[in-house]
Amino acid sequence: MALNKVGLLRPALSQALTVQLRRHLGVSSRIPHLLQNGRRGTPKACPPQPQVCFYATKKSKAKAKGQAAKVNINAALVEDIISLDEVQGDMANVLESLKDDFSRNLNIRTSPGALDHITVTTQDGKFPLNQLGQISMKSPQLIVVNMTSFPEATAAATRALRESSMKLNPEVEGSIIRVPVPKVTREHRENLTKLAKQFSNKAKDSLRRVRANAVTQLKKSKEGISEDTVRLIEKQIQQMMDNHIADIDKQLAVKTKELLG
């Protein structure tokens, strides 16, 4: 009888011993299979798999934010409020003007056209040099400006040449101005790149003025227009300006590489 009672108590004693060992060891995986569930070789249950959470990185968030900021409004839908085509055209003109300044004023190889941009201040106003005198290339090292048509402007033209950013040293013989072509040095190339940077900054300022004028026009016409529509149009104008500024930076990078050689 006593043996039968001991046999009935064996599972309970085994389970109690298992609990004590778990508390002592702290990890159930260290308990021998012999003691688990009171049977030898009983397989252990697989531990639960940890949950893995994926979080968006700052880079991905910024990318998503940049993509969300882009807008593309149909110009025909807002033409009664503001002409986005005209704004686009004004900004495109700024970029074309910059390209023209680059091609005329920032050439390593000197040509008669390199002096066309020089403005001469006379008593009658300001005029481009090529409207007052005939410019010709006598040799790779010499440009001649014939002021016979406007001899009274010879002194003013000479002063304008000397004060230009090209660091010229003109020589006057009557109504003829001889302009020696400076040797292309590393310093000269670097000065031209600085001038290219100035032209670029000036173009960016012009773009900002175009944007400011467009926003001012928009605010004057916003009566009866929802605030959401106004904000969308403002974003469209800002996006147009940002695109043109990016184009200016590209043009400057290309010109700088060309000038430095």
XYZ file of N, CA and C in Angstrom:
783
model
N 0.836 -1.206 0.000
C 0.000 0.000 0.000
C 0.862 1.243 0.000
N 1.872 1.260 0.851
C 2.785 2.412 0.919
C 3.491 2.625 -0.378
N 3.893 1.503 -1.036
C 4.569 1.638 -2.333
C 3.646 2.229 -3.363
N 2.398 1.833 -3.364
C 1.442 2.400 -4.330
C 1.287 3.897 -4.122
N 1.226 4.360 -2.886
C 1.102 5.796 -2.641
C 2.327 6.545 -3.101
N 3.508 5.927 -2.894
C 4.743 6.578 -3.380
C 4.720 6.706 -4.885
N 4.209 5.631 -5.555
C 4.115 5.689 -7.011
C 3.189 6.787 -7.470
N 2.101 7.018 -6.711
C 1.175 8.100 -7.102
C 1.787 9.464 -6.870
N 2.668 9.572 -5.886
C 3.258 10.878 -5.582
C 4.452 11.211 -6.474
N 4.992 10.214 -7.206
C 6.202 10.432 -8.008
C 6.039 11.574 -9.017
N 4.962 11.613 -9.811
C 4.846 12.729 -10.783
C 4.810 14.073 -10.102
N 4.122 14.181 -8.985
C 4.029 15.469 -8.291
C 5.385 15.895 -7.757
N 6.144 14.917 -7.201
C 7.472 15.239 -6.702
C 8.408 15.662 -7.818
N 8.285 14.973 -8.976
C 9.127 15.315 -10.134
C 8.843 16.728 -10.612
N 7.554 17.090 -10.664
C 7.173 18.426 -11.124
C 7.662 19.495 -10.155
N 7.550 19.227 -8.857
C 8.012 20.197 -7.857
C 9.514 20.403 -7.943
N 10.249 19.266 -8.149
C 11.695 19.375 -8.283
C 12.083 20.190 -9.511
N 11.321 20.010 -10.598
C 11.588 20.761 -11.838
C 11.416 22.253 -11.625
N 10.359 22.630 -10.932
C 10.094 24.056 -10.657
C 11.226 24.654 -9.842
N 11.690 23.930 -8.813
C 12.775 24.424 -7.973
C 14.059 24.613 -8.769
N 14.336 23.630 -9.659
C 15.541 23.744 -10.480
C 15.448 24.924 -11.446
N 14.251 25.154 -11.995
C 14.078 26.298 -12.891
C 14.340 27.620 -12.168
N 13.832 27.718 -10.947
C 14.057 28.946 -10.185
C 15.528 29.108 -9.837
N 16.192 28.012 -9.591
C 17.593 28.071 -9.196
C 18.501 28.418 -10.378
N 18.233 27.763 -11.488
C 19.092 27.968 -12.661
C 18.681 29.187 -13.475
N 17.407 29.543 -13.507
C 16.948 30.722 -14.230
C 16.652 30.474 -15.682
N 17.121 29.399 -16.273
C 16.906 29.112 -17.694
C 16.426 27.679 -17.817
N 15.281 27.487 -18.378
C 14.706 26.146 -18.451
C 15.453 25.250 -19.409
N 16.212 25.872 -20.337
C 16.912 25.047 -21.323
C 18.044 24.252 -20.691
N 18.461 24.608 -19.452
C 19.547 23.880 -18.805
C 19.054 22.644 -18.050
N 17.736 22.436 -17.927
C 17.189 21.304 -17.195
C 17.278 20.054 -18.060
N 17.842 18.987 -17.549
C 17.966 17.764 -18.347
C 16.592 17.244 -18.762
N 16.575 16.595 -19.929
C 15.328 16.015 -20.427
C 14.762 14.983 -19.448
N 15.639 14.406 -18.619
C 15.189 13.378 -17.693
C 14.183 13.916 -16.698
N 14.340 15.203 -16.303
C 13.480 15.775 -15.286
C 12.274 16.495 -15.876
N 12.327 16.879 -17.152
C 11.214 17.610 -17.742
C 10.056 16.662 -17.995
N 8.894 17.068 -17.478
C 7.669 16.295 -17.628
C 7.783 14.881 -17.057
N 8.884 14.622 -16.310
C 9.039 13.309 -15.660
C 9.362 12.204 -16.624
N 9.761 12.530 -17.852
C 10.067 11.478 -18.821
C 11.411 11.755 -19.459
N 12.110 10.660 -19.806
C 13.382 10.774 -20.497
C 13.110 11.023 -21.981
N 13.870 11.989 -22.528
C 13.826 12.199 -23.968
C 12.653 13.014 -24.444
N 11.879 13.596 -23.526
C 10.768 14.426 -23.989
C 11.318 15.686 -24.628
N 10.973 15.996 -25.886
C 11.563 17.161 -26.579
C 11.098 18.450 -25.935
N 11.993 19.428 -25.912
C 11.672 20.746 -25.371
C 10.858 21.529 -26.392
N 9.968 22.368 -25.874
C 9.200 23.237 -26.758
C 10.116 24.324 -27.310
N 9.921 24.701 -28.585
C 10.759 25.728 -29.211
C 10.460 27.079 -28.567
N 11.478 27.834 -28.232
C 11.255 29.164 -27.635
C 10.585 30.088 -28.645
N 9.785 31.026 -28.182
C 9.107 31.947 -29.113
C 10.108 32.797 -29.874
N 9.835 33.031 -31.175
C 10.730 33.805 -32.024
C 10.569 35.289 -31.707
N 11.693 36.003 -31.609
C 11.598 37.448 -31.322
C 10.965 38.189 -32.482
N 10.180 39.217 -32.174
C 9.559 40.027 -33.214
C 10.556 41.072 -33.705
N 10.596 41.254 -35.012
C 11.517 42.198 -35.635
C 10.720 43.349 -36.200
N 11.064 44.576 -35.811
C 10.373 45.765 -36.311
C 11.325 46.543 -37.209
N 10.845 47.011 -38.342
C 11.634 47.791 -39.274
C 11.215 49.254 -39.163
N 12.212 50.114 -38.917
C 11.931 51.531 -38.773
C 12.541 52.299 -39.942
N 11.859 53.351 -40.386
C 12.354 54.161 -41.500
C 13.557 54.970 -41.040
N 14.614 54.985 -41.855
C 15.799 55.760 -41.531
C 15.562 57.225 -41.859
N 16.446 58.089 -41.323
C 16.327 59.517 -41.605
C 16.455 59.789 -43.087
N 17.324 59.026 -43.755
C 17.536 59.235 -45.180
C 16.288 58.919 -45.969
N 15.647 57.784 -45.631
C 14.432 57.409 -46.355
C 13.301 58.374 -46.074
N 13.229 58.881 -44.801
C 12.198 59.858 -44.468
C 12.412 61.137 -45.246
N 13.685 61.583 -45.344
C 13.963 62.811 -46.078
C 13.646 62.654 -47.549
N 13.957 61.471 -48.099
C 13.650 61.217 -49.494
C 12.160 61.238 -49.743
N 11.428 60.600 -48.838
C 9.973 60.588 -48.987
C 9.397 61.986 -48.854
N 9.978 62.778 -47.935
C 9.504 64.133 -47.745
C 9.768 64.973 -48.975
N 10.966 64.818 -49.585
C 11.291 65.563 -50.797
C 10.384 65.203 -51.952
N 10.040 63.937 -52.064
C 9.149 63.520 -53.129
C 7.746 64.071 -52.909
N 7.318 64.119 -51.660
C 5.979 64.601 -51.370
C 5.866 66.097 -51.622
N 7.007 66.836 -51.538
C 6.973 68.282 -51.682
C 6.777 68.709 -53.137
N 7.040 67.826 -54.078
C 6.925 68.170 -55.487
C 5.465 68.300 -55.893
N 5.204 69.351 -56.650
C 3.854 69.572 -57.150
C 3.942 69.848 -58.641
N 2.859 69.592 -59.321
C 2.821 69.832 -60.757
C 1.412 70.277 -61.122
N 1.207 71.591 -61.082
C -0.102 72.156 -61.342
C -0.257 72.412 -62.830
N -1.407 72.063 -63.345
C -1.721 72.358 -64.737
C -1.883 73.867 -64.884
N -1.028 74.493 -65.700
C -1.040 75.952 -65.822
C -2.385 76.463 -66.319
N -3.076 75.658 -67.149
C -4.361 76.102 -67.697
C -5.426 76.228 -66.616
N -5.271 75.465 -65.534
C -6.283 75.484 -64.474
C -6.188 76.721 -63.597
N -5.033 77.381 -63.596
C -4.859 78.551 -62.731
C -4.530 79.805 -63.536
N -4.763 79.763 -64.844
C -4.401 80.908 -65.681
C -5.200 82.157 -65.339
N -6.388 81.980 -64.742
C -7.176 83.139 -64.320
C -6.599 83.781 -63.060
N -5.739 83.050 -62.353
C -5.133 83.561 -61.115
C -3.761 84.151 -61.409
N -2.927 83.382 -62.094
C -1.572 83.801 -62.445
C -1.092 82.983 -63.631
N -0.274 83.590 -64.474
C 0.255 82.879 -65.636
C 1.581 82.221 -65.263
N 1.518 80.932 -64.990
C 2.745 80.210 -64.654
C 3.671 80.108 -65.859
N 3.095 80.132 -67.067
C 3.933 80.101 -68.272
C 4.799 81.354 -68.367
N 4.231 82.502 -67.973
C 5.018 83.731 -67.995
C 6.116 83.703 -66.940
N 5.800 83.164 -65.772
C 6.809 83.038 -64.718
C 7.937 82.127 -65.187
N 7.559 81.024 -65.805
C 8.559 80.088 -66.331
C 9.411 80.763 -67.399
N 8.762 81.550 -68.257
C 9.492 82.253 -69.307
C 10.472 83.282 -68.750
N 10.056 84.016 -67.721
C 10.948 85.007 -67.107
C 12.165 84.336 -66.479
N 11.943 83.193 -65.838
C 13.067 82.480 -65.229
C 13.990 81.895 -66.302
N 13.401 81.417 -67.385
C 14.219 80.883 -68.483
C 15.065 81.988 -69.115
N 14.524 83.211 -69.190
C 15.283 84.333 -69.745
C 16.499 84.661 -68.886
N 16.349 84.520 -67.574
C 17.477 84.758 -66.673
C 18.601 83.766 -66.957
N 18.224 82.515 -67.152
C 19.229 81.482 -67.437
C 19.902 81.729 -68.787
N 19.133 82.129 -69.781
C 19.707 82.408 -71.102
C 20.641 83.608 -71.042
N 20.276 84.613 -70.250
C 21.140 85.778 -70.095
C 22.472 85.391 -69.451
N 22.413 84.475 -68.485
C 23.643 84.003 -67.856
C 24.532 83.282 -68.869
N 23.925 82.423 -69.665
C 24.701 81.713 -70.689
C 25.358 82.692 -71.660
N 24.635 83.762 -71.986
C 25.180 84.769 -72.896
C 26.361 85.492 -72.253
N 26.235 85.819 -70.951
C 27.348 86.460 -70.242
C 28.566 85.539 -70.204
N 28.329 84.273 -69.967
C 29.435 83.318 -69.941
C 30.164 83.265 -71.290
N 29.391 83.207 -72.370
C 30.006 83.037 -73.696
C 30.723 84.301 -74.169
N 30.189 85.485 -73.802
C 30.784 86.725 -74.302
C 31.908 87.251 -73.423
N 31.796 87.040 -72.125
C 32.712 87.710 -71.206
C 33.754 86.803 -70.572
N 33.604 85.513 -70.712
C 34.506 84.605 -70.011
C 35.186 83.638 -70.967
N 35.847 84.186 -71.963
C 36.549 83.344 -72.917
C 38.046 83.406 -72.673
N 38.682 82.249 -72.676
C 40.131 82.198 -72.549
C 40.776 82.737 -73.813
N 40.256 82.340 -74.950
C 40.759 82.838 -76.234
C 40.122 84.199 -76.525
N 40.951 85.216 -76.594
C 40.447 86.566 -76.804
C 40.032 86.744 -78.253
N 38.919 87.436 -78.455
C 38.398 87.740 -79.790
C 37.817 89.146 -79.750
N 37.537 89.749 -80.909
C 36.930 91.081 -80.899
C 35.647 91.144 -80.090
N 34.869 90.074 -80.102
C 33.615 90.049 -79.359
C 33.804 90.080 -77.856
N 35.032 89.830 -77.389
C 35.280 89.821 -75.948
C 35.131 91.213 -75.341
N 35.153 92.269 -76.157
C 35.029 93.634 -75.654
C 33.622 94.201 -75.834
N 32.738 93.415 -76.452
C 31.396 93.936 -76.743
C 30.622 94.300 -75.485
N 30.875 93.558 -74.392
C 30.083 93.773 -73.180
C 30.481 95.029 -72.427
N 31.627 95.619 -72.762
C 32.114 96.784 -72.026
C 31.214 97.983 -72.308
N 30.743 98.607 -71.230
C 29.832 99.748 -71.343
C 30.600 101.049 -71.145
N 30.384 101.972 -72.078
C 31.067 103.264 -72.044
C 30.078 104.332 -71.575
N 30.476 105.075 -70.550
C 29.619 106.138 -70.015
C 30.032 107.472 -70.628
N 29.126 108.080 -71.367
C 29.378 109.368 -72.014
C 28.392 110.414 -71.481
N 28.519 111.622 -71.977
C 27.600 112.685 -71.574
C 26.177 112.421 -72.066
N 26.064 111.639 -73.128
C 24.752 111.334 -73.699
C 24.143 110.050 -73.138
N 24.846 109.387 -72.236
C 24.334 108.153 -71.660
C 25.353 107.025 -71.726
N 24.876 105.825 -71.483
C 25.741 104.642 -71.514
C 25.509 103.848 -72.791
N 26.620 103.420 -73.429
C 26.533 102.696 -74.690
C 27.541 101.548 -74.693
N 27.190 100.438 -75.359
C 28.170 99.367 -75.539
C 29.318 99.860 -76.416
N 30.507 99.376 -76.121
C 31.691 99.826 -76.851
C 31.568 99.588 -78.350
N 30.952 98.466 -78.731
C 30.869 98.144 -80.162
C 29.901 99.050 -80.924
N 29.111 99.880 -80.203
C 28.241 100.845 -80.876
C 28.944 102.177 -81.097
N 30.049 102.387 -80.387
C 30.791 103.636 -80.516
C 32.028 103.494 -81.383
N 32.605 102.317 -81.371
C 33.833 102.114 -82.142
C 33.813 100.800 -82.900
N 34.680 100.722 -83.895
C 34.826 99.504 -84.688
C 35.955 98.669 -84.089
N 35.607 97.462 -83.662
C 36.568 96.608 -82.964
C 37.088 95.544 -83.936
N 38.411 95.407 -83.981
C 39.006 94.409 -84.874
C 40.211 93.776 -84.199
N 40.537 92.583 -84.654
C 41.663 91.823 -84.107
C 42.827 91.947 -85.083
N 43.866 92.675 -84.705
C 45.011 92.854 -85.584
C 45.985 91.686 -85.506
N 46.053 91.087 -84.328
C 46.913 89.921 -84.135
C 46.417 89.204 -82.888
N 46.914 87.984 -82.649
C 46.479 87.283 -81.434
C 46.810 88.046 -80.158
N 47.726 89.019 -80.266
C 48.133 89.766 -79.069
C 47.631 91.212 -79.069
N 46.818 91.589 -80.071
C 46.419 92.996 -80.145
C 45.014 93.160 -80.722
N 44.166 93.926 -79.986
C 42.844 94.318 -80.454
C 42.852 95.833 -80.649
N 42.265 96.287 -81.763
C 42.228 97.717 -82.082
C 40.780 98.189 -82.092
N 40.549 99.322 -81.438
C 39.224 99.937 -81.417
C 39.328 101.276 -82.154
N 38.639 101.365 -83.276
C 38.649 102.586 -84.091
C 37.477 103.466 -83.676
N 37.778 104.628 -83.086
C 36.759 105.540 -82.576
C 36.508 106.717 -83.517
N 36.811 106.559 -84.798
C 36.682 107.656 -85.762
C 35.255 108.184 -85.839
N 34.250 107.296 -85.718
C 32.848 107.729 -85.813
C 32.435 108.581 -84.616
N 33.028 108.319 -83.439
C 32.711 109.080 -82.224
C 34.013 109.427 -81.501
N 34.818 110.297 -82.097
C 36.121 110.600 -81.480
C 35.992 111.243 -80.109
N 34.873 111.957 -79.877
C 34.694 112.617 -78.582
C 34.534 111.609 -77.438
N 34.226 110.347 -77.777
C 34.038 109.304 -76.754
C 35.293 108.456 -76.564
N 36.400 108.878 -77.205
C 37.630 108.081 -77.114
C 38.135 107.979 -75.676
N 38.161 109.099 -74.978
C 38.658 109.089 -73.595
C 37.773 108.227 -72.701
N 36.454 108.331 -72.870
C 35.531 107.536 -72.052
C 35.681 106.046 -72.356
N 35.890 105.701 -73.634
C 36.069 104.298 -74.012
C 37.366 103.744 -73.434
N 38.405 104.565 -73.459
C 39.681 104.131 -72.895
C 39.553 103.866 -71.399
N 38.849 104.761 -70.719
C 38.643 104.592 -69.276
C 37.834 103.336 -68.978
N 36.816 103.073 -69.780
C 35.994 101.877 -69.570
C 36.808 100.602 -69.780
N 37.681 100.606 -70.771
C 38.533 99.442 -71.010
C 39.486 99.210 -69.840
N 40.040 100.279 -69.340
C 41.015 100.162 -68.248
C 40.354 99.712 -66.951
N 39.107 100.129 -66.732
C 38.410 99.806 -65.479
C 37.622 98.500 -65.556
N 37.658 97.822 -66.691
C 36.923 96.560 -66.825
C 37.601 95.462 -66.011
N 36.876 94.362 -65.840
C 37.399 93.235 -65.055
C 38.452 92.431 -65.810
N 38.713 92.812 -67.073
C 39.663 92.048 -67.895
C 41.101 92.485 -67.688
N 41.316 93.527 -66.864
C 42.662 94.009 -66.556
C 43.423 94.383 -67.834
N 42.804 95.265 -68.608
C 43.387 95.709 -69.862
C 44.183 96.990 -69.656
N 45.150 97.199 -70.524
C 45.981 98.404 -70.457
C 46.006 99.049 -71.844
N 44.922 99.759 -72.207
C 44.816 100.324 -73.555
C 45.799 101.476 -73.799
N 46.192 101.642 -75.076
C 47.071 102.727 -75.496
C 46.337 103.536 -76.571
N 46.366 104.859 -76.453
C 45.596 105.733 -77.339
C 46.518 106.448 -78.319
N 46.138 106.428 -79.596
C 46.819 107.187 -80.653
C 45.746 107.916 -81.457
N 45.453 109.142 -81.071
C 44.395 109.888 -81.732
C 43.037 109.295 -81.392
N 42.329 108.830 -82.437
C 41.026 108.185 -82.230
C 41.124 106.665 -82.314
N 42.359 106.152 -82.257
C 42.602 104.707 -82.306
C 43.051 104.231 -80.921
N 42.363 103.213 -80.440
C 42.719 102.629 -79.138
C 43.301 101.242 -79.387
N 44.552 101.059 -78.968
C 45.194 99.752 -79.099
C 45.115 99.033 -77.745
N 44.631 97.794 -77.799
C 44.431 97.036 -76.561
C 45.284 95.768 -76.614
N 46.437 95.755 -75.941
C 47.235 94.525 -75.897
C 46.465 93.422 -75.172
N 46.542 92.233 -75.717
C 45.855 91.089 -75.124
C 46.732 90.500 -74.029
N 46.249 90.453 -72.805
C 47.079 89.921 -71.713
C 47.321 88.425 -71.891
N 48.472 87.998 -71.432
C 48.804 86.581 -71.488
C 47.900 85.804 -70.535
N 47.479 84.636 -71.008
C 46.593 83.809 -70.187
C 47.411 83.097 -69.119
N 47.322 83.607 -67.915
C 48.040 83.016 -66.783
C 47.058 82.285 -65.875
N 47.630 81.560 -64.927
C 46.776 80.868 -63.957
C 45.961 81.875 -63.149
N 46.573 82.992 -62.817
C 45.870 84.029 -62.066
C 44.701 84.582 -62.875
N 44.931 84.768 -64.176
C 43.869 85.274 -65.047
C 42.709 84.285 -65.111
N 43.025 83.005 -65.197
C 41.975 81.984 -65.225
C 41.165 82.001 -63.922
N 41.851 82.121 -62.806
C 41.159 82.145 -61.516
C 40.286 83.388 -61.371
N 40.755 84.519 -61.910
C 39.943 85.741 -61.874
C 38.680 85.579 -62.709
N 38.800 84.868 -63.822
C 37.631 84.630 -64.657
C 36.621 83.733 -63.948
N 37.109 82.754 -63.188
C 36.180 81.890 -62.445
C 35.457 82.679 -61.352
N 36.150 83.641 -60.742
C 35.495 84.502 -59.748
C 34.410 85.346 -60.407
N 34.704 85.830 -61.617
C 33.712 86.611 -62.345
C 32.514 85.746 -62.723
N 32.771 84.473 -63.065
C 31.681 83.546 -63.382
C 30.793 83.333 -62.163
N 31.405 83.259 -60.991
C 30.636 83.111 -59.750
C 29.769 84.343 -59.504
N 30.302 85.516 -59.795
C 29.540 86.750 -59.626
C 28.340 86.782 -60.575
N 28.568 86.382 -61.811
C 27.466 86.324 -62.782
C 26.379 85.360 -62.296
N 26.795 84.216 -61.746
C 25.842 83.207 -61.271
C 25.018 83.740 -60.097
N 25.682 84.386 -59.152
C 24.957 84.940 -58.007
C 23.974 86.025 -58.445
N 24.389 86.816 -59.418
C 23.501 87.850 -59.948
C 22.278 87.221 -60.599
N 22.482 86.132 -61.318
C 21.356 85.437 -61.953
C 20.409 84.851 -60.911
N 20.959 84.306 -59.830
C 20.117 83.758 -58.760
C 19.285 84.855 -58.105
N 19.893 86.027 -57.931
C 19.139 87.152 -57.375
C 17.990 87.542 -58.299
N 18.241 87.483 -59.600
C 17.187 87.801 -60.562
C 16.050 86.787 -60.482
N 16.392 85.521 -60.299
C 15.365 84.492 -60.149
C 14.515 84.742 -58.903
N 15.158 85.137 -57.825
C 14.419 85.406 -56.594
C 13.467 86.593 -56.768
N 13.887 87.569 -57.557
C 12.999 88.709 -57.820
C 11.798 88.281 -58.642
N 12.031 87.397 -59.617
C 10.921 86.877 -60.414
C 9.940 86.139 -59.521
N 10.455 85.322 -58.624
C 9.589 84.579 -57.708
C 8.818 85.531 -56.803
N 9.520 86.527 -56.247
C 8.864 87.467 -55.340
C 7.740 88.226 -56.048
N 7.989 88.649 -57.285
C 6.959 89.368 -58.048
C 5.756 88.468 -58.325
N 6.025 87.194 -58.620
C 4.934 86.255 -58.899
C 4.093 86.011 -57.649
N 4.754 85.863 -56.502
C 4.027 85.633 -55.251
C 3.209 86.864 -54.880
N 3.771 88.053 -55.113
C 3.029 89.286 -54.844
C 1.775 89.364 -55.711
N 1.927 89.014 -56.983
C 0.773 89.006 -57.882
C -0.265 87.981 -57.429
N 0.211 86.838 -56.967
C -0.692 85.783 -56.497
C -1.498 86.250 -55.291
N -0.845 86.908 -54.351
C -1.528 87.353 -53.139
C -2.560 88.439 -53.446
N -2.278 89.241 -54.467
C -3.250 90.263 -54.854
C -4.489 89.643 -55.491
N -4.333 88.457 -56.052
C -5.446 87.815 -56.769
C -6.088 86.684 -55.980
N -5.733 86.536 -54.705
C -6.185 85.361 -53.969
C -7.594 85.479 -53.413
N -8.258 86.621 -53.620
C -9.632 86.770 -53.135
C -10.539 85.775 -53.846
N -11.255 84.990 -53.080
C -12.136 83.975 -53.646
C -11.428 82.671 -53.961
N -10.138 82.602 -53.635
C -9.354 81.383 -53.896
C -9.051 80.720 -52.562
N -9.148 79.417 -52.517
C -8.895 78.699 -51.270
C -7.425 78.807 -50.882
N -7.180 78.747 -49.578
C -5.811 78.827 -49.076
C -4.969 77.658 -49.571
N -5.582 76.494 -49.716
C -4.852 75.325 -50.224
C -4.366 75.567 -51.646
N -5.216 76.177 -52.466
C -4.822 76.469 -53.850
C -3.676 77.463 -53.885
N -3.754 78.495 -53.045
C -2.686 79.495 -52.989
C -1.365 78.847 -52.591
N -1.408 77.990 -51.588
C -0.177 77.321 -51.134
C 0.398 76.417 -52.223
N -0.468 75.731 -52.952
C 0.008 74.857 -54.031
C 0.687 75.664 -55.137
N 0.104 76.803 -55.476
C 0.701 77.644 -56.515
C 2.043 78.201 -56.047
N 2.111 78.612 -54.784
C 3.377 79.097 -54.236
C 4.451 78.011 -54.285
N 4.061 76.781 -53.943
C 5.018 75.667 -54.017
C 5.470 75.423 -55.450
N 4.546 75.566 -56.397
C 4.901 75.369 -57.802
C 5.921 76.425 -58.249
N 5.697 77.681 -57.847
C 6.620 78.755 -58.207
C 7.987 78.525 -57.564
N 7.985 78.116 -56.291
C 9.241 77.833 -55.600
C 9.987 76.689 -56.275
N 9.250 75.679 -56.682
C 9.859 74.530 -57.349
C 10.471 74.942 -58.683
N 9.791 75.814 -59.417
C 10.331 76.316 -60.683
C 11.642 77.065 -60.450
N 11.679 77.898 -59.410
C 12.896 78.641 -59.116
C 14.028 77.696 -58.708
N 13.723 76.706 -57.876
C 14.742 75.750 -57.443
C 15.337 74.998 -58.630
N 14.506 74.648 -59.589
C 14.995 73.939 -60.775
C 15.960 74.811 -61.581
N 15.633 76.091 -61.707
C 16.501 76.990 -62.466
C 17.797 77.284 -61.707
N 17.730 77.363 -60.389
C 18.951 77.550 -59.607
C 19.874 76.342 -59.762
N 19.285 75.149 -59.815
C 20.085 73.939 -60.050
C 20.752 74.004 -61.417
N 20.040 74.531 -62.425
C 20.617 74.687 -63.764
C 21.769 75.689 -63.743
N 21.620 76.767 -62.973
C 22.690 77.754 -62.860
C 23.938 77.122 -62.253
N 23.752 76.324 -61.220
C 24.896 75.652 -60.592
C 25.597 74.714 -61.578
N 24.816 74.044 -62.408
C 25.414 73.166 -63.420
C 26.206 73.969 -64.444
N 25.642 75.079 -64.900
C 26.334 75.930 -65.861
C 27.634 76.476 -65.271
N 27.581 76.863 -63.996
C 28.779 77.387 -63.345
C 29.854 76.312 -63.219
N 29.452 75.097 -62.890
C 30.425 74.008 -62.750
C 31.112 73.720 -64.078
N 30.342 73.712 -65.155
C 30.913 73.455 -66.492
C 31.870 74.573 -66.894
N 31.442 75.820 -66.651
C 32.281 76.974 -67.040
C 33.543 77.035 -66.206
N 33.450 76.741 -64.924
C 34.631 76.753 -64.066
C 35.655 75.719 -64.525
N 35.177 74.544 -64.865
C 36.079 73.497 -65.366
C 36.745 73.924 -66.661
N 35.977 74.582 -67.522
C 36.512 75.052 -68.799
C 37.583 76.138 -68.579
N 37.324 77.054 -67.665
C 38.249 78.167 -67.443
C 39.548 77.719 -66.777
N 39.435 76.825 -65.827
C 40.634 76.378 -65.115
C 41.468 75.395 -65.923
N 40.840 74.778 -66.934
C 41.554 73.859 -67.809
C 41.901 72.525 -67.181
